[in-house]
């Protein structure tokens, strides 16, 4: 039997395999249930080498699928705060040396500058890890490669979606100035918020927030203050619908903010957070300015044909916290494992129903409630200054802190206490009403009245 050489590596494909793909006849020889021959393993392209893509590629390659991981800029750094939960370290075997800072103290600061220590219930071995994305991403990519994934440093420019379900997808990409093409059976779209893969399969749009961040190198004494401390600021001055942050990194802090409803004003809000933290960052030098979209919701379509979207491309960032790294890695891994399972280790062709059953359903069963709950919280607490005052007030409650941190750090719903839950709901309502009343009083207060007395 004649053989052809694969364009990217020396793996040989049978001509039979090629002919079956090239056929345009509707009598499909290559049914989704049909076993592939040993010489023609399932071929998967993962587009995007962030946490989602690397985790997908690692799972695919480890499970026996011929895997190609495309990353356009392996030396780049994704604009990101870099905060990851404790459970990710174990679950994804992240070595300690990748962590820049271990945050054990957190402050949340209200519009009126009411400050609450938000890490009081953390146990001695608990912390939030701060990583630099260039470090984390490169580590995860290298690990995927060591498991057998072919890492291709290239920009994917176009994807040809076949007309018939049994034909391959053609990936067009550029390396240097050269245009190349690779045919694959399955695609994992892990190419972030501006996903080209999502466009190719008409996955539909989602609303996006814009996040803006400055990396600021501080004088030593100022950096000392942020050694293991992260700060969250809320208020109309820093964002009309999100929060602003100061996160410590290895030798600098990341100061940023985000918004969905008022994107043209993002620089004004960045100025707002700068003003609020001014005394703490005085003398600092801006070393990098970055901005990037953050998806607000999952896309209308996340699986079509033999293409699945993961991470930001799918829209897996939680409202309220803007957390996406863990969910990117987790969805990538779940999708990779789903393909391995459905293809029986790369020996069987898969179809849309396999991806929906083994990946999408598993994901939605596990996380959709968390996403909806955080969406609701964002609506309740981030919409106005009185609601933000109530949020900060509530964050002072130790029960609220314990529940929040357990859910964030371990990604499972913390075991509650019915009586404490009841008290929490009551005090939430109480805080909202009190802060609203106070807010109303303040709104109706005319400053010119005060001016007459001074
Ligand atoms: C300012 C900011 C702060 C944030 N802070 C946090 C935080 O503290 N904690 C947290 O959990 N989340 C945070 N997030 C969210 C987090 O960054 C994302 O959810 C996460 O990066 C998603 O990972 P991903 O792998 O899906 O996509 P990405 O990290 O966006 O990776 C996509 C990759 O695909 C590559 N790519 C794209 N198109 C192509 C192409 N055509 N060809 C080849 N390669 C391509 C890109 O170069 C990139 O490497 C923040 C986001 C922003 C914008």
Short mmCIF file of C-alpha atoms and ligand atoms in Angstrom, two decimals:
data_model
loop_
_atom_site.label_atom_id
_atom_site.label_comp_id
_atom_site.label_asym_id
_atom_site.label_seq_id
_atom_site.Cartn_x
_atom_site.Cartn_y
_atom_site.Cartn_z
CA UNK A 1 0.00 0.00 0.00
CA UNK A 2 1.37 3.40 -0.97
CA UNK A 3 2.12 5.87 1.80
CA UNK A 4 2.37 9.64 2.01
CA UNK A 5 4.37 11.67 4.50
CA UNK A 6 2.43 13.95 6.81
CA UNK A 7 3.32 17.63 6.26
CA UNK A 8 4.32 18.25 9.86
CA UNK A 9 6.14 15.14 10.97
CA UNK A 10 7.25 11.81 9.68
CA UNK A 11 4.19 9.86 10.71
CA UNK A 12 2.89 7.97 7.69
CA UNK A 13 -0.71 7.86 6.61
CA UNK A 14 -2.19 5.18 4.43
CA UNK A 15 -3.34 6.22 0.98
CA UNK A 16 -6.62 4.44 1.80
CA UNK A 17 -7.14 6.89 4.60
CA UNK A 18 -6.49 9.80 2.26
CA UNK A 19 -8.77 8.48 -0.47
CA UNK A 20 -11.61 7.94 1.93
CA UNK A 21 -11.34 11.55 3.01
CA UNK A 22 -11.12 12.92 -0.49
CA UNK A 23 -14.26 11.15 -1.66
CA UNK A 24 -17.28 13.37 -2.17
CA UNK A 25 -19.76 10.50 -2.35
CA UNK A 26 -22.48 10.45 0.25
CA UNK A 27 -21.95 6.72 0.95
CA UNK A 28 -19.67 7.37 3.90
CA UNK A 29 -17.01 4.74 4.28
CA UNK A 30 -15.70 6.49 7.33
CA UNK A 31 -18.67 6.35 9.65
CA UNK A 32 -18.28 7.88 13.11
CA UNK A 33 -18.48 4.39 14.59
CA UNK A 34 -15.90 2.88 12.27
CA UNK A 35 -12.54 1.88 13.71
CA UNK A 36 -9.53 3.62 12.22
CA UNK A 37 -6.61 1.47 11.25
CA UNK A 38 -3.54 1.52 13.50
CA UNK A 39 -1.53 3.42 10.87
CA UNK A 40 -4.02 6.27 10.79
CA UNK A 41 -4.62 7.52 14.29
CA UNK A 42 -7.12 10.25 14.95
CA UNK A 43 -5.49 13.61 14.25
CA UNK A 44 -6.37 16.59 16.39
CA UNK A 45 -5.36 20.23 16.01
CA UNK A 46 -5.51 22.40 19.09
CA UNK A 47 -5.50 26.08 18.14
CA UNK A 48 -4.07 28.28 20.90
CA UNK A 49 -1.39 27.42 23.43
CA UNK A 50 -2.79 29.10 26.57
CA UNK A 51 -3.90 27.07 29.61
CA UNK A 52 -6.92 25.70 27.71
CA UNK A 53 -4.99 24.60 24.63
CA UNK A 54 -1.99 23.14 26.46
CA UNK A 55 -4.20 21.15 28.80
CA UNK A 56 -6.26 19.83 25.89
CA UNK A 57 -3.11 18.91 23.95
CA UNK A 58 -1.58 17.17 26.97
CA UNK A 59 -4.70 15.04 27.50
CA UNK A 60 -4.97 14.22 23.79
CA UNK A 61 -1.34 13.26 23.32
CA UNK A 62 -1.24 11.26 26.57
CA UNK A 63 -4.34 9.39 25.41
CA UNK A 64 -2.87 8.33 22.08
CA UNK A 65 -4.28 10.96 19.69
CA UNK A 66 -1.93 12.47 17.10
CA UNK A 67 -1.88 16.04 18.37
CA UNK A 68 -0.79 19.39 16.93
CA UNK A 69 -0.75 22.39 19.22
CA UNK A 70 -0.65 25.75 17.37
CA UNK A 71 0.56 28.84 19.22
CA UNK A 72 1.24 32.09 17.37
CA UNK A 73 3.40 33.76 20.03
CA UNK A 74 5.03 31.34 22.49
CA UNK A 75 7.15 34.14 23.95
CA UNK A 76 4.20 36.48 24.52
CA UNK A 77 2.47 37.14 27.83
CA UNK A 78 -1.31 37.06 27.98
CA UNK A 79 -2.60 40.21 29.74
CA UNK A 80 -3.80 38.70 33.00
CA UNK A 81 -3.83 39.15 36.77
CA UNK A 82 -2.46 35.63 37.13
CA UNK A 83 -4.39 34.59 40.24
CA UNK A 84 -5.07 30.86 40.40
CA UNK A 85 -6.88 28.77 43.02
CA UNK A 86 -5.16 26.33 45.36
CA UNK A 87 -6.79 23.24 43.87
CA UNK A 88 -5.20 23.97 40.49
CA UNK A 89 -1.71 23.34 41.88
CA UNK A 90 -2.50 19.74 42.75
CA UNK A 91 -4.92 19.00 39.98
CA UNK A 92 -2.59 20.26 37.27
CA UNK A 93 0.68 19.42 39.05
CA UNK A 94 1.90 23.01 38.98
CA UNK A 95 5.32 23.20 40.66
CA UNK A 96 5.74 25.65 43.53
CA UNK A 97 8.62 27.44 41.81
CA UNK A 98 6.18 28.81 39.22
CA UNK A 99 4.42 30.81 41.90
CA UNK A 100 5.56 34.43 42.24
CA UNK A 101 3.57 35.26 45.34
CA UNK A 102 1.37 33.45 47.80
CA UNK A 103 -1.46 35.77 48.76
CA UNK A 104 -2.66 35.16 52.30
CA UNK A 105 -4.24 38.56 52.89
CA UNK A 106 -6.91 40.20 50.87
CA UNK A 107 -8.59 43.54 51.31
CA UNK A 108 -11.83 44.62 49.73
CA UNK A 109 -12.42 48.37 49.66
CA UNK A 110 -15.83 50.01 49.22
CA UNK A 111 -16.73 53.22 47.36
CA UNK A 112 -16.56 55.12 50.67
CA UNK A 113 -13.20 53.46 51.40
CA UNK A 114 -14.58 51.09 54.03
CA UNK A 115 -11.88 48.40 54.11
CA UNK A 116 -12.47 44.81 55.09
CA UNK A 117 -9.81 42.11 55.62
CA UNK A 118 -11.09 39.34 53.48
CA UNK A 119 -8.66 36.51 54.24
CA UNK A 120 -9.26 36.04 57.94
CA UNK A 121 -10.53 32.48 57.64
CA UNK A 122 -7.66 31.19 55.51
CA UNK A 123 -5.84 28.28 57.15
CA UNK A 124 -2.02 28.39 57.48
CA UNK A 125 -1.56 26.19 54.39
CA UNK A 126 -4.07 28.09 52.25
CA UNK A 127 -3.25 30.88 49.81
CA UNK A 128 -4.02 32.29 46.36
CA UNK A 129 -1.18 31.73 43.92
CA UNK A 130 0.02 34.57 41.74
CA UNK A 131 1.74 33.51 38.56
CA UNK A 132 3.07 35.25 35.50
CA UNK A 133 1.24 33.94 32.48
CA UNK A 134 4.36 33.77 30.33
CA UNK A 135 5.82 31.38 32.92
CA UNK A 136 2.70 29.24 33.45
CA UNK A 137 1.77 29.00 29.77
CA UNK A 138 5.25 28.07 28.66
CA UNK A 139 5.44 25.38 31.37
CA UNK A 140 2.10 23.83 30.35
CA UNK A 141 3.02 23.88 26.64
CA UNK A 142 6.36 22.22 27.28
CA UNK A 143 4.64 19.54 29.32
CA UNK A 144 2.14 18.87 26.52
CA UNK A 145 5.08 18.53 24.15
CA UNK A 146 6.83 16.10 26.49
CA UNK A 147 3.69 13.93 26.38
CA UNK A 148 3.92 13.75 22.59
CA UNK A 149 2.07 16.81 21.27
CA UNK A 150 3.66 18.51 18.25
CA UNK A 151 3.96 22.17 19.18
CA UNK A 152 3.75 24.34 16.05
CA UNK A 153 4.84 27.95 16.41
CA UNK A 154 2.48 29.42 13.85
CA UNK A 155 -0.46 31.72 13.29
CA UNK A 156 -3.56 29.87 12.13
CA UNK A 157 -5.07 32.07 9.44
CA UNK A 158 -8.00 30.04 8.11
CA UNK A 159 -9.94 26.88 8.74
CA UNK A 160 -11.79 25.08 5.95
CA UNK A 161 -14.83 23.33 7.33
CA UNK A 162 -15.77 20.31 5.15
CA UNK A 163 -19.18 19.96 3.55
CA UNK A 164 -19.45 16.29 4.44
CA UNK A 165 -19.11 14.95 7.94
CA UNK A 166 -16.51 12.37 6.94
CA UNK A 167 -14.03 14.83 5.43
CA UNK A 168 -11.09 16.42 7.20
CA UNK A 169 -10.77 20.01 8.37
CA UNK A 170 -7.98 21.95 6.69
CA UNK A 171 -5.94 24.24 8.91
CA UNK A 172 -4.07 27.00 7.06
CA UNK A 173 -1.21 28.56 8.96
CA UNK A 174 1.84 30.72 8.47
CA UNK A 175 5.31 29.95 9.71
CA UNK A 176 7.61 32.89 9.01
CA UNK A 177 6.40 34.02 5.59
CA UNK A 178 5.40 30.55 4.46
CA UNK A 179 1.77 29.44 4.15
CA UNK A 180 1.13 25.83 5.11
CA UNK A 181 -1.80 23.47 5.45
CA UNK A 182 -2.62 20.55 7.72
CA UNK A 183 -5.61 18.20 7.48
CA UNK A 184 -7.08 16.94 10.74
CA UNK A 185 -10.08 14.97 12.00
CA UNK A 186 -10.86 17.03 15.09
CA UNK A 187 -10.25 20.64 16.17
CA UNK A 188 -10.12 22.06 19.66
CA UNK A 189 -10.56 25.84 19.55
CA UNK A 190 -8.54 27.25 22.45
CA UNK A 191 -7.68 30.52 20.77
CA UNK A 192 -9.12 32.91 23.31
CA UNK A 193 -11.76 35.60 23.24
CA UNK A 194 -11.19 36.59 19.58
CA UNK A 195 -11.42 32.97 18.49
CA UNK A 196 -10.96 32.32 14.79
CA UNK A 197 -12.16 28.75 15.31
CA UNK A 198 -15.45 30.04 16.76
CA UNK A 199 -15.94 32.22 13.67
CA UNK A 200 -15.17 29.31 11.34
CA UNK A 201 -17.94 27.19 12.86
CA UNK A 202 -20.37 30.12 13.27
CA UNK A 203 -20.48 29.63 17.03
CA UNK A 204 -22.11 33.02 17.58
CA UNK A 205 -20.98 35.96 19.67
CA UNK A 206 -20.87 36.73 23.35
CA UNK A 207 -20.73 40.00 25.22
CA UNK A 208 -17.21 40.91 26.29
CA UNK A 209 -15.79 43.04 29.07
CA UNK A 210 -12.63 44.98 28.43
CA UNK A 211 -9.90 44.58 31.04
CA UNK A 212 -7.08 47.09 31.33
CA UNK A 213 -3.98 46.55 33.42
CA UNK A 214 -0.74 48.34 34.21
CA UNK A 215 2.24 46.53 35.62
CA UNK A 216 3.97 48.89 38.01
CA UNK A 217 7.39 48.35 39.57
CA UNK A 218 7.32 49.80 43.08
CA UNK A 219 10.05 51.05 45.39
CA UNK A 220 11.08 48.27 47.83
CA UNK A 221 9.20 49.64 50.84
CA UNK A 222 5.99 49.95 48.83
CA UNK A 223 6.42 46.46 47.38
CA UNK A 224 6.89 45.15 50.90
CA UNK A 225 3.29 46.22 51.65
CA UNK A 226 1.99 44.05 48.78
CA UNK A 227 4.25 41.13 49.58
CA UNK A 228 1.37 38.71 50.23
CA UNK A 229 -1.57 41.07 49.88
CA UNK A 230 -4.09 41.51 47.07
CA UNK A 231 -6.63 44.34 46.98
CA UNK A 232 -10.02 44.63 45.33
CA UNK A 233 -11.65 48.05 44.92
CA UNK A 234 -15.30 48.64 44.04
CA UNK A 235 -17.03 51.89 43.14
CA UNK A 236 -18.35 53.91 40.22
CA UNK A 237 -14.99 55.67 40.03
CA UNK A 238 -13.11 52.40 39.25
CA UNK A 239 -15.78 50.47 37.33
CA UNK A 240 -19.53 50.75 36.80
CA UNK A 241 -20.02 46.98 36.74
CA UNK A 242 -16.87 45.16 37.86
CA UNK A 243 -14.02 45.60 40.32
CA UNK A 244 -10.52 47.01 40.13
CA UNK A 245 -7.51 45.20 41.55
CA UNK A 246 -3.95 45.43 42.81
CA UNK A 247 -2.29 42.00 42.54
CA UNK A 248 1.31 41.37 43.63
CA UNK A 249 3.68 39.76 41.10
CA UNK A 250 7.33 38.74 41.41
CA UNK A 251 8.86 42.25 41.33
CA UNK A 252 5.90 44.49 40.57
CA UNK A 253 2.16 44.88 41.07
CA UNK A 254 -0.59 44.55 38.47
CA UNK A 255 -3.09 47.39 38.80
CA UNK A 256 -6.17 47.08 36.63
CA UNK A 257 -9.89 47.29 36.09
CA UNK A 258 -12.61 46.10 33.74
CA UNK A 259 -16.05 46.99 32.42
CA UNK A 260 -18.68 45.70 30.04
CA UNK A 261 -21.15 48.54 29.95
CA UNK A 262 -18.78 51.49 29.56
CA UNK A 263 -15.82 50.30 27.51
CA UNK A 264 -14.89 53.69 25.95
CA UNK A 265 -14.31 54.97 29.51
CA UNK A 266 -11.86 52.24 30.53
CA UNK A 267 -8.93 54.68 30.79
CA UNK A 268 -10.98 56.93 33.04
CA UNK A 269 -11.63 53.97 35.36
CA UNK A 270 -7.95 53.05 35.29
CA UNK A 271 -7.25 56.60 36.40
CA UNK A 272 -9.83 56.01 39.13
CA UNK A 273 -8.03 52.99 40.56
CA UNK A 274 -4.69 54.76 40.26
CA UNK A 275 -6.08 57.66 42.30
CA UNK A 276 -7.47 55.34 44.97
CA UNK A 277 -4.16 53.55 45.46
CA UNK A 278 -1.95 56.56 44.83
CA UNK A 279 -0.24 56.70 48.24
CA UNK A 280 0.59 52.99 48.04
CA UNK A 281 2.09 53.07 44.55
CA UNK A 282 3.77 56.50 44.68
CA UNK A 283 7.22 56.41 43.08
CA UNK A 284 6.27 53.36 41.01
CA UNK A 285 7.30 52.95 37.38
CA UNK A 286 4.89 51.59 34.78
CA UNK A 287 6.67 48.76 32.99
CA UNK A 288 3.81 47.44 30.88
CA UNK A 289 0.32 48.50 29.82
CA UNK A 290 -2.04 45.84 28.52
CA UNK A 291 -5.69 45.34 27.63
CA UNK A 292 -7.74 42.38 26.49
CA UNK A 293 -11.38 41.29 26.16
CA UNK A 294 -12.92 38.97 28.78
CA UNK A 295 -15.94 36.91 27.73
CA UNK A 296 -19.10 37.45 29.73
CA UNK A 297 -21.05 34.30 28.85
CA UNK A 298 -20.58 30.96 27.14
CA UNK A 299 -21.04 31.10 23.37
CA UNK A 300 -24.37 30.05 21.89
CA UNK A 301 -22.58 27.12 20.20
CA UNK A 302 -19.59 25.36 21.76
CA UNK A 303 -19.53 22.17 19.69
CA UNK A 304 -20.22 21.88 15.99
CA UNK A 305 -19.27 18.89 13.86
CA UNK A 306 -15.92 17.64 15.13
CA UNK A 307 -14.93 21.04 16.53
CA UNK A 308 -15.13 21.93 20.22
CA UNK A 309 -14.41 25.27 21.90
CA UNK A 310 -12.72 25.48 25.30
CA UNK A 311 -11.52 28.20 27.69
CA UNK A 312 -12.14 31.82 26.70
CA UNK A 313 -13.04 30.73 23.16
CA UNK A 314 -16.04 28.94 24.70
CA UNK A 315 -16.70 31.81 27.12
CA UNK A 316 -15.75 30.14 30.40
CA UNK A 317 -14.93 33.13 32.61
CA UNK A 318 -16.95 33.56 35.79
CA UNK A 319 -18.81 36.79 36.39
CA UNK A 320 -18.11 38.59 39.65
CA UNK A 321 -14.49 37.39 39.92
CA UNK A 322 -13.43 37.38 36.26
CA UNK A 323 -11.69 34.08 36.85
CA UNK A 324 -10.79 32.09 33.75
CA UNK A 325 -7.40 30.35 34.06
CA UNK A 326 -8.60 27.35 36.04
CA UNK A 327 -11.74 26.96 33.91
CA UNK A 328 -9.65 27.20 30.74
CA UNK A 329 -7.28 24.45 31.87
CA UNK A 330 -10.12 22.34 33.20
CA UNK A 331 -12.27 22.61 30.05
CA UNK A 332 -9.23 21.89 27.87
CA UNK A 333 -8.42 18.79 29.83
CA UNK A 334 -12.06 17.62 29.94
CA UNK A 335 -12.39 18.10 26.20
CA UNK A 336 -9.11 16.30 25.47
CA UNK A 337 -10.10 13.38 27.69
CA UNK A 338 -13.54 13.27 26.09
CA UNK A 339 -12.00 12.93 22.62
CA UNK A 340 -9.64 10.21 23.86
CA UNK A 341 -12.52 8.31 25.42
CA UNK A 342 -14.86 8.63 22.44
CA UNK A 343 -12.12 7.66 19.99
CA UNK A 344 -11.01 4.74 22.14
CA UNK A 345 -7.50 6.08 22.43
CA UNK A 346 -7.34 7.51 18.91
CA UNK A 347 -8.53 4.40 17.04
CA UNK A 348 -12.09 5.40 16.25
CA UNK A 349 -13.51 8.38 14.39
CA UNK A 350 -15.69 10.62 16.53
CA UNK A 351 -18.71 12.79 15.76
CA UNK A 352 -20.58 15.79 17.10
CA UNK A 353 -22.73 13.67 19.40
CA UNK A 354 -19.60 12.21 21.04
CA UNK A 355 -18.29 15.70 21.79
CA UNK A 356 -21.64 16.83 23.13
CA UNK A 357 -22.07 13.78 25.33
CA UNK A 358 -18.54 13.33 26.63
CA UNK A 359 -17.44 16.96 26.88
CA UNK A 360 -20.28 19.48 26.80
CA UNK A 361 -22.73 17.64 29.00
CA UNK A 362 -20.05 16.79 31.57
CA UNK A 363 -18.93 20.42 31.67
CA UNK A 364 -22.43 21.86 31.99
CA UNK A 365 -23.39 19.34 34.69
CA UNK A 366 -20.34 20.32 36.71
CA UNK A 367 -20.14 24.09 36.30
CA UNK A 368 -23.20 25.73 34.81
CA UNK A 369 -24.76 26.36 38.23
CA UNK A 370 -21.58 28.04 39.52
CA UNK A 371 -21.50 30.31 36.47
CA UNK A 372 -25.17 31.25 36.84
CA UNK A 373 -24.81 31.90 40.57
CA UNK A 374 -21.84 34.24 40.08
CA UNK A 375 -23.73 36.00 37.29
CA UNK A 376 -26.55 36.65 39.73
CA UNK A 377 -24.15 37.94 42.40
CA UNK A 378 -22.59 40.35 39.93
CA UNK A 379 -26.02 41.74 39.07
CA UNK A 380 -26.94 42.18 42.72
CA UNK A 381 -23.69 43.63 44.06
CA UNK A 382 -21.85 45.44 41.27
CA UNK A 383 -24.63 47.60 39.89
CA UNK A 384 -24.52 50.64 42.18
CA UNK A 385 -22.46 52.15 44.94
CA UNK A 386 -25.00 51.30 47.64
CA UNK A 387 -24.93 47.64 46.59
CA UNK A 388 -21.13 47.72 46.64
CA UNK A 389 -21.14 49.18 50.16
CA UNK A 390 -23.43 46.29 51.15
CA UNK A 391 -21.06 43.79 49.48
CA UNK A 392 -18.05 45.05 51.40
CA UNK A 393 -20.01 45.11 54.65
CA UNK A 394 -21.01 41.49 54.09
CA UNK A 395 -17.44 40.47 53.30
CA UNK A 396 -16.57 41.31 56.89
CA UNK A 397 -18.65 38.34 58.03
CA UNK A 398 -16.45 35.30 58.78
CA UNK A 399 -19.05 32.84 57.54
CA UNK A 400 -19.29 34.66 54.20
CA UNK A 401 -15.49 34.64 53.97
CA UNK A 402 -15.21 30.94 54.70
CA UNK A 403 -17.87 30.02 52.15
CA UNK A 404 -16.34 32.30 49.50
CA UNK A 405 -12.78 31.09 49.94
CA UNK A 406 -13.69 27.41 50.14
CA UNK A 407 -15.66 27.66 46.92
CA UNK A 408 -12.90 29.64 45.18
CA UNK A 409 -9.88 27.70 46.42
CA UNK A 410 -11.30 24.20 45.98
CA UNK A 411 -13.86 24.75 43.25
CA UNK A 412 -16.59 22.90 44.98
CA UNK A 413 -19.56 24.23 46.84
CA UNK A 414 -18.56 24.63 50.48
CA UNK A 415 -20.63 22.74 53.04
CA UNK A 416 -22.91 25.31 54.62
CA UNK A 417 -24.81 25.51 57.85
CA UNK A 418 -28.56 26.09 57.46
CA UNK A 419 -28.79 28.58 60.31
CA UNK A 420 -25.69 30.47 59.12
CA UNK A 421 -27.07 30.44 55.56
CA UNK A 422 -30.31 31.92 56.80
CA UNK A 423 -28.42 34.60 58.73
CA UNK A 424 -26.31 35.33 55.65
CA UNK A 425 -29.36 35.86 53.42
CA UNK A 426 -30.99 38.03 56.09
CA UNK A 427 -27.91 40.18 56.56
CA UNK A 428 -27.49 40.46 52.77
CA UNK A 429 -30.99 41.85 52.48
CA UNK A 430 -30.42 44.01 55.58
CA UNK A 431 -27.15 45.41 54.21
CA UNK A 432 -28.69 46.13 50.82
CA UNK A 433 -31.65 47.96 52.35
CA UNK A 434 -29.48 49.89 54.82
CA UNK A 435 -26.94 50.90 52.18
CA UNK A 436 -29.70 51.82 49.75
CA UNK A 437 -31.37 54.03 52.34
CA UNK A 438 -28.07 55.66 53.21
CA UNK A 439 -27.29 55.98 49.52
CA UNK A 440 -30.64 57.70 48.95
CA UNK A 441 -29.99 60.08 51.81
CA UNK A 442 -26.60 60.91 50.35
CA UNK A 443 -28.04 61.34 46.85
CA UNK A 444 -30.70 63.74 48.10
CA UNK A 445 -28.14 65.64 50.13
CA UNK A 446 -27.27 68.93 48.48
CA UNK A 447 -23.56 69.81 49.03
CA UNK A 448 -24.37 73.53 48.61
CA UNK A 449 -26.26 73.31 51.92
CA UNK A 450 -23.02 72.30 53.63
CA UNK A 451 -21.13 75.06 51.80
CA UNK A 452 -23.29 77.66 53.57
CA UNK A 453 -21.92 76.51 56.92
CA UNK A 454 -18.22 76.56 56.08
C1 LIG B 1 -6.47 41.90 32.34
C2 LIG B 1 -6.96 40.51 32.66
C3 LIG B 1 -6.77 40.00 33.94
C4 LIG B 1 -7.17 38.69 34.24
N1 LIG B 1 -6.89 38.19 35.48
C5 LIG B 1 -7.21 36.89 35.75
C6 LIG B 1 -6.82 36.32 36.99
O1 LIG B 1 -6.19 36.95 37.84
N2 LIG B 1 -7.17 35.03 37.24
C7 LIG B 1 -7.87 34.28 36.32
O2 LIG B 1 -8.18 33.10 36.59
N3 LIG B 1 -8.22 34.80 35.11
C8 LIG B 1 -7.90 36.07 34.80
N4 LIG B 1 -8.21 36.58 33.57
C9 LIG B 1 -8.88 35.71 32.57
C10 LIG B 1 -7.83 34.76 31.93
O3 LIG B 1 -6.78 35.52 31.44
C11 LIG B 1 -8.45 33.93 30.78
O4 LIG B 1 -9.69 33.42 31.17
C12 LIG B 1 -7.52 32.79 30.37
O5 LIG B 1 -6.32 33.30 29.88
C13 LIG B 1 -8.16 31.91 29.30
O6 LIG B 1 -7.21 30.98 28.83
P1 LIG B 1 -7.33 30.39 27.34
O7 LIG B 1 -6.26 29.37 27.20
O8 LIG B 1 -8.72 29.99 27.08
O9 LIG B 1 -7.09 31.63 26.37
P2 LIG B 1 -5.82 32.58 26.26
O10 LIG B 1 -5.07 32.62 27.51
O11 LIG B 1 -6.33 33.85 25.68
O12 LIG B 1 -4.89 31.83 25.20
C14 LIG B 1 -5.21 31.81 23.83
C15 LIG B 1 -3.92 31.52 23.09
O13 LIG B 1 -4.23 31.31 21.71
C16 LIG B 1 -3.24 31.92 20.92
N5 LIG B 1 -3.88 32.21 19.63
C17 LIG B 1 -4.96 33.00 19.43
N6 LIG B 1 -5.28 33.01 18.11
C18 LIG B 1 -4.39 32.20 17.50
C19 LIG B 1 -4.19 31.80 16.13
N7 LIG B 1 -5.01 32.25 15.14
N8 LIG B 1 -3.16 30.97 15.84
C20 LIG B 1 -2.35 30.50 16.84
N9 LIG B 1 -2.47 30.86 18.13
C21 LIG B 1 -3.49 31.69 18.46
C22 LIG B 1 -2.87 33.18 21.71
O14 LIG B 1 -1.58 33.65 21.36
C23 LIG B 1 -2.94 32.68 23.15
O15 LIG B 1 -1.71 32.20 23.62
C24 LIG B 1 -7.83 37.89 33.25
C25 LIG B 1 -8.04 38.42 31.96
C26 LIG B 1 -7.61 39.71 31.67
C27 LIG B 1 -7.82 40.24 30.27
#
